[in-house]
XYZ file of C-alpha atoms in Angstrom:
437
model
C 0.769 19.631 13.153
C -0.169 20.343 16.739
C -1.117 18.433 19.883
C -4.438 19.441 21.373
C -6.725 18.139 24.077
C -7.940 15.382 21.797
C -4.440 14.390 20.653
C -2.567 15.044 17.424
C -4.163 17.475 14.985
C -3.427 17.896 11.281
C -5.173 18.982 8.097
C -5.435 15.440 6.727
C -5.192 11.970 8.260
C -4.700 9.019 5.903
C -5.547 5.585 7.293
C -3.479 2.872 5.619
C -0.096 3.132 3.931
C -0.579 1.112 0.757
C -0.487 2.334 -2.839
C -3.520 4.608 -2.408
C -2.700 6.017 1.036
C 0.973 6.733 0.397
C 0.250 7.985 -3.100
C -2.183 10.528 -1.673
C 0.275 11.524 1.053
C 2.931 12.139 -1.593
C 0.554 14.401 -3.541
C -0.571 16.392 -0.510
C 2.887 17.104 0.906
C 3.917 18.151 -2.586
C 1.290 20.892 -2.678
C 2.869 22.604 0.358
C 1.083 24.071 3.346
C -0.900 20.891 4.126
C -0.098 18.876 7.244
C -0.553 15.141 6.709
C -0.482 12.191 9.130
C -0.330 8.645 7.709
C -1.437 5.905 10.105
C 0.159 2.494 9.484
C 0.541 -0.581 11.694
C 4.094 -1.385 12.704
C 5.874 -4.265 10.975
C 4.403 -7.598 11.955
C 1.475 -9.926 11.209
C -1.025 -7.062 10.893
C 0.830 -5.531 7.945
C 0.302 -7.081 4.498
C 3.127 -9.010 2.866
C 5.185 -7.445 0.106
C 3.185 -6.894 -3.078
C 3.970 -6.280 -6.744
C 2.328 -3.399 -8.608
C 2.616 -2.886 -12.369
C 1.472 -0.104 -14.655
C 2.361 1.630 -17.908
C 3.525 5.207 -18.119
C 4.972 7.503 -20.768
C 7.726 8.979 -18.625
C 9.811 8.384 -15.517
C 6.991 9.593 -13.250
C 7.038 10.475 -9.557
C 8.060 7.052 -8.264
C 10.816 6.078 -10.694
C 13.239 5.492 -7.813
C 11.015 2.626 -6.678
C 10.702 0.971 -10.112
C 12.252 -2.511 -10.160
C 12.073 -3.173 -13.909
C 10.575 -1.826 -17.137
C 9.672 -3.426 -20.475
C 9.388 -1.624 -23.829
C 7.309 -4.415 -25.425
C 4.260 -6.445 -24.376
C 3.111 -9.818 -25.669
C -0.189 -11.702 -25.762
C -0.366 -15.427 -26.591
C -3.656 -16.659 -28.014
C -5.127 -20.051 -27.089
C -3.849 -21.385 -30.449
C -0.273 -20.475 -29.509
C 0.041 -17.494 -31.849
C 2.039 -14.690 -30.221
C 1.169 -11.048 -30.714
C 4.000 -8.634 -29.834
C 2.815 -5.121 -28.973
C 4.731 -1.853 -28.911
C 3.081 0.556 -26.434
C 5.530 3.400 -27.210
C 5.876 6.002 -25.880
C 4.646 4.113 -22.789
C 6.628 1.394 -21.003
C 5.378 -1.279 -18.645
C 6.786 -0.794 -15.128
C 7.047 -2.909 -11.980
C 7.076 -1.470 -8.451
C 7.555 -3.590 -5.332
C 5.595 -2.335 -2.339
C 8.624 -2.301 -0.022
C 10.574 0.046 -2.306
C 7.507 2.254 -2.791
C 6.933 2.523 0.968
C 10.595 3.305 1.626
C 10.555 6.085 -0.972
C 7.357 7.796 0.257
C 8.265 7.339 3.930
C 11.515 9.213 3.263
C 9.617 12.018 1.539
C 7.187 12.226 4.452
C 10.085 12.515 6.901
C 11.606 15.363 4.884
C 8.348 17.317 4.465
C 7.662 19.982 7.130
C 4.038 18.917 7.466
C 4.487 15.159 7.031
C 4.198 12.515 9.731
C 4.159 8.707 9.763
C 2.419 7.282 12.828
C 2.905 3.593 13.629
C -0.440 2.605 15.129
C -3.581 0.601 14.422
C -6.665 2.610 13.488
C -9.676 1.397 15.481
C -12.504 3.803 14.635
C -13.062 6.713 12.276
C -15.954 9.144 12.769
C -17.176 12.632 12.012
C -16.829 15.300 14.702
C -17.621 19.009 14.634
C -15.199 20.712 12.268
C -13.806 17.537 10.752
C -13.178 13.912 11.693
C -11.544 11.866 14.426
C -9.441 8.692 14.223
C -9.020 6.627 17.383
C -5.828 4.531 17.288
C -3.856 2.101 19.421
C -0.076 2.527 19.412
C 2.408 -0.406 19.660
C 2.526 0.026 23.457
C -1.250 -0.344 23.762
C -1.958 3.335 24.424
C -4.925 5.093 22.852
C -4.260 8.019 20.534
C -6.920 10.317 19.136
C -6.199 12.142 15.882
C -8.226 15.124 14.693
C -8.231 16.373 11.089
C -10.267 18.448 8.683
C -10.410 15.439 6.327
C -9.767 11.716 6.782
C -9.057 9.371 3.862
C -9.569 5.708 4.747
C -8.037 2.957 2.564
C -8.829 -0.032 4.802
C -10.570 -2.967 3.062
C -14.349 -3.117 3.373
C -15.667 -6.046 5.453
C -18.494 -6.552 2.935
C -18.552 -5.406 -0.681
C -21.510 -3.255 -1.837
C -24.349 -5.062 -3.661
C -23.548 -5.940 -7.279
C -25.190 -7.527 -10.290
C -21.978 -9.342 -11.192
C -18.963 -10.243 -9.098
C -15.993 -12.220 -10.329
C -12.651 -12.587 -8.623
C -9.233 -12.116 -10.143
C -7.160 -14.572 -8.150
C -3.568 -15.561 -8.749
C -0.345 -17.031 -7.460
C 3.112 -16.163 -8.764
C 6.629 -17.531 -8.392
C 9.817 -15.490 -8.542
C 11.949 -18.066 -10.356
C 15.619 -18.429 -11.209
C 16.425 -20.785 -14.085
C 19.580 -22.844 -14.606
C 19.931 -21.437 -18.150
C 18.868 -18.130 -19.719
C 15.190 -18.522 -20.647
C 13.658 -15.027 -20.669
C 13.549 -12.107 -23.119
C 14.214 -9.182 -20.816
C 12.651 -6.606 -23.150
C 9.222 -8.272 -23.388
C 6.541 -8.731 -20.705
C 3.993 -11.476 -21.382
C 0.788 -9.751 -20.325
C -1.680 -12.552 -21.082
C -0.737 -16.068 -22.133
C -3.815 -18.167 -22.844
C -1.865 -21.361 -23.579
C -3.020 -22.787 -20.242
C -5.997 -25.117 -19.633
C -9.159 -23.044 -19.354
C -11.581 -23.502 -16.422
C -15.208 -24.443 -17.033
C -16.271 -21.014 -15.841
C -14.309 -17.821 -16.495
C -10.822 -17.719 -17.996
C -7.189 -18.350 -17.081
C -3.855 -17.057 -18.339
C -0.161 -16.951 -17.572
C 1.795 -13.767 -16.876
C 5.586 -13.409 -17.154
C 7.682 -10.418 -16.088
C 11.389 -11.030 -16.858
C 13.827 -9.473 -14.384
C 16.998 -10.913 -15.957
C 17.733 -13.562 -18.602
C 17.487 -16.195 -15.830
C 14.990 -14.544 -13.449
C 11.294 -13.658 -13.725
C 7.965 -13.392 -11.982
C 5.851 -16.208 -13.442
C 2.191 -16.114 -12.520
C -1.018 -18.070 -13.013
C -4.244 -15.995 -12.945
C -7.946 -16.815 -13.182
C -11.057 -14.695 -13.582
C -13.775 -16.780 -11.918
C -16.169 -16.837 -8.969
C -14.069 -18.792 -6.475
C -10.347 -18.860 -5.598
C -8.342 -22.077 -5.824
C -6.483 -23.910 -3.126
C -2.757 -23.285 -2.819
C -2.159 -26.830 -4.071
C -4.203 -26.129 -7.217
C -2.291 -22.897 -7.908
C 1.006 -24.750 -7.431
C -0.048 -27.456 -9.891
C -1.177 -24.870 -12.474
C 2.048 -22.900 -12.068
C 4.152 -26.046 -12.376
C 2.397 -26.997 -15.608
C 2.761 -23.496 -17.028
C 6.446 -23.154 -16.113
C 7.515 -26.626 -17.242
C 5.156 -27.599 -20.058
C 4.198 -24.276 -21.634
C 7.253 -22.082 -21.002
C 9.751 -24.944 -21.016
C 11.926 -23.392 -18.321
C 13.917 -26.539 -17.638
C 15.594 -26.653 -14.239
C 14.598 -23.746 -11.997
C 14.200 -22.763 -8.367
C 11.465 -20.722 -6.684
C 12.963 -17.843 -4.667
C 9.667 -16.368 -3.397
C 5.935 -16.501 -4.037
C 2.980 -14.142 -3.886
C -0.737 -14.776 -3.980
C -3.843 -12.616 -3.946
C -7.488 -11.998 -4.768
C -8.973 -8.878 -6.398
C -12.731 -8.224 -6.656
C -14.025 -7.642 -10.191
C -17.462 -6.198 -9.543
C -19.971 -3.682 -10.860
C -20.821 -2.665 -7.289
C -21.189 1.052 -6.562
C -18.537 1.955 -4.015
C -19.516 4.921 -1.808
C -16.731 7.503 -1.821
C -17.833 9.017 1.495
C -18.161 7.457 4.919
C -19.090 10.765 6.572
C -19.074 14.524 6.026
C -15.285 14.631 6.388
C -14.408 10.950 5.839
C -13.619 9.618 2.364
C -12.681 6.169 1.100
C -9.761 5.645 -1.269
C -8.079 2.704 -2.998
C -10.079 -0.458 -3.636
C -12.471 0.503 -0.810
C -13.249 3.708 -2.718
C -13.729 2.016 -6.090
C -10.253 2.603 -7.548
C -9.897 -0.972 -8.828
C -10.974 -1.124 -12.473
C -13.829 -3.665 -12.467
C -13.012 -5.494 -15.700
C -9.224 -5.649 -15.307
C -8.203 -5.493 -11.654
C -5.818 -2.602 -12.294
C -5.520 -0.398 -9.238
C -2.106 1.247 -8.809
C -2.244 3.755 -11.674
C -5.905 4.581 -11.043
C -5.134 5.229 -7.376
C -2.346 7.651 -8.340
C -4.586 9.524 -10.777
C -7.262 9.694 -8.105
C -4.698 11.081 -5.628
C -3.886 13.916 -8.013
C -7.596 14.727 -8.347
C -8.119 14.671 -4.564
C -5.120 16.935 -3.968
C -6.488 19.390 -6.532
C -9.959 19.312 -4.932
C -8.550 20.084 -1.467
C -6.326 22.827 -2.860
C -9.350 24.449 -4.516
C -11.449 24.177 -1.355
C -14.000 21.736 -2.764
C -15.954 19.696 -0.209
C -16.207 16.585 -2.382
C -13.713 14.493 -4.302
C -14.214 13.149 -7.846
C -14.741 9.441 -8.552
C -11.709 7.359 -9.580
C -13.402 6.161 -12.800
C -15.864 7.769 -15.191
C -19.444 6.537 -15.550
C -18.950 5.471 -19.167
C -15.961 3.286 -18.318
C -17.826 1.659 -15.428
C -20.868 1.005 -17.640
C -18.716 -0.736 -20.255
C -16.988 -2.767 -17.561
C -20.356 -3.889 -16.172
C -21.357 -5.214 -19.601
C -18.054 -7.035 -20.062
C -18.172 -8.604 -16.586
C -21.709 -9.895 -17.147
C -20.853 -11.221 -20.605
C -17.842 -13.091 -19.191
C -19.789 -14.421 -16.202
C -22.631 -15.767 -18.351
C -20.251 -17.315 -20.875
C -21.761 -15.330 -23.745
C -18.293 -14.343 -24.866
C -15.122 -16.403 -24.932
C -12.659 -14.616 -22.627
C -9.373 -15.653 -24.272
C -10.734 -14.889 -27.752
C -12.120 -11.558 -26.583
C -8.890 -10.243 -25.049
C -6.691 -11.613 -27.818
C -8.941 -10.008 -30.433
C -8.964 -6.699 -28.559
C -5.195 -6.405 -28.869
C -5.025 -7.874 -32.371
C -7.598 -5.535 -33.939
C -6.912 -2.277 -32.081
C -3.722 -0.155 -32.007
C -1.886 -0.812 -28.751
C -1.782 2.829 -27.643
C -5.560 3.025 -28.081
C -6.146 -0.157 -26.063
C -4.033 1.240 -23.227
C -5.939 4.541 -23.319
C -9.189 2.554 -23.305
C -8.059 0.602 -20.245
C -7.219 3.923 -18.571
C -10.664 5.334 -19.329
C -9.096 8.049 -21.510
C -10.726 7.262 -24.864
C -13.409 9.320 -26.574
C -16.931 8.093 -27.349
C -15.935 7.746 -31.022
C -12.895 5.623 -30.138
C -14.949 3.438 -27.820
C -17.579 2.957 -30.512
C -14.862 1.757 -32.891
C -13.496 -0.652 -30.303
C -17.003 -1.929 -29.546
C -17.625 -2.802 -33.200
C -14.585 -5.101 -33.052
C -16.075 -7.131 -30.170
C -18.886 -9.763 -30.315
C -21.641 -7.218 -30.939
C -24.681 -9.475 -30.480
C -23.772 -10.926 -27.069
C -22.616 -7.540 -25.800
C -25.843 -5.804 -26.887
C -27.956 -8.544 -25.304
C -26.021 -8.148 -22.067
C -26.300 -4.355 -22.090
C -30.073 -4.628 -22.591
C -30.621 -6.923 -19.592
C -28.340 -5.193 -17.081
C -30.800 -2.478 -15.955
C -33.295 -5.177 -14.908
C -30.913 -7.333 -12.869
C -31.041 -7.047 -9.069
C -27.938 -6.129 -7.074
C -27.009 -8.696 -4.448
C -24.494 -8.700 -1.627
C -21.489 -10.927 -2.196
C -18.894 -11.893 0.399
C -15.668 -9.911 0.331
C -12.844 -11.937 -1.246
C -10.680 -11.878 1.873
C -8.655 -8.734 2.404
C -5.865 -10.601 4.189
C -5.051 -13.895 2.462
C -3.179 -16.343 4.679
C 0.492 -16.924 3.809
C 0.948 -19.910 1.558
C 3.852 -22.323 1.493
C 6.782 -21.132 -0.559
C 6.549 -17.433 0.101
C 4.516 -14.460 1.283
C 0.987 -13.783 0.211
C 0.144 -10.497 -1.402
C -3.381 -9.159 -1.281
C -3.538 -7.411 -4.541
C -3.854 -5.641 -7.135
C -4.287 -3.680 -6.691
C -4.044 -1.799 -8.316
C -2.320 -7.035 -7.445
C -2.039 -4.574 -7.291
C -0.648 -7.553 -10.940
C -3.615 -7.004 -13.270
C -4.655 -8.397 -16.502
C -5.181 -6.117 -19.353
C -8.417 -5.219 -19.744
C -4.132 -2.163 -14.519
C -3.961 -7.326 -13.428
C -4.144 -3.860 -9.113
C -1.857 -6.247 -11.884
C -2.212 -2.866 -13.763
C -4.302 0.977 -16.328
C -3.236 3.434 -19.290
C -1.512 6.826 -19.602
C -0.384 5.291 -16.424
C -1.972 1.883 -16.703
C -1.237 -0.691 -14.107
C -1.648 -3.890 -12.228
C -1.906 -4.492 -8.429
C -1.182 -5.980 -9.880
């Protein structure tokens, strides 16, 4: 890192310190010999509220110190009340809170010879001869100009790219403490369809036990429009009291967010030396909302590309996975398939480890063919046939900075919720699945 006429100079500047930006910084400082500057706003109203990210992984992984809880078993409740308990071994479902993740990677940045965390607001990013330039404003109002060979920008897009289908995964969750022990600490309820279903889309509950008397309890919808805070509160109250039967409980904190579920084509480049990462770069899995694990896999691929001297970076998801997601999104949006029945059947008829690999985009064509034959074949084929003829239209962005709601902070998601619904819910993805969830 050096200071030149234009300001601070480094090999890489990363704009935004969320799951994608800090994950990439961690990978780059780990390769050695690369100087990295992460630009983040200081604490205050500009910074997003604390978020929850979930994912599945087969080992401790790089961020185990930031993991809040893990679960060896998953559970899906069908609309009829039948419970399906799933064993994802050797993987476990993991929860990471954004504050712990930031603290861990910030410490690693401070210890790395080429690492730097700059508290400032990025104003503009543009190509310049030999690389790119980021113009920032520091907390004292001074202008800083950063030069780098490559810039990776994770800031939310003001407008999403044109899409044939766009749904929203929107949710609100309570961190509850019950008067009596009500939760099985070894089981995470990934999708609970015992909630009233909306006229359009689908809804489910989501429960992550933290102790016998503590859990994150969430209400999630896949639909075109978010609810009001009052509507989320009513749905959560019904789920907690009538479906889960929690008895007396208190709400210690709340989080709320919106994740785009879209078949839009996200450009990975914003210039010769400027790349987009995270949700802005297409890391969110369209049909599930999982972001965190995909962003970490993408970070590994970017670090390898820079190490090998490649001028481009690979996409976060393969074309085949995105094509299948586009079909599923359209089938859900048109109502040709029943969402609760579809997801319940997916887990009931397919080995859990294969479903998780499918959600991670790690399955073979033969495995995907077998999974496809266990879905509603007619409606899916009809949808696949019409997709190439549908126009792509611009949809409004779902609001990258939700306003805080009563009862607790708002979290913008995946979100990798960066809580996905199976399909990493950013909350969650496979091999290292996840949720913003």
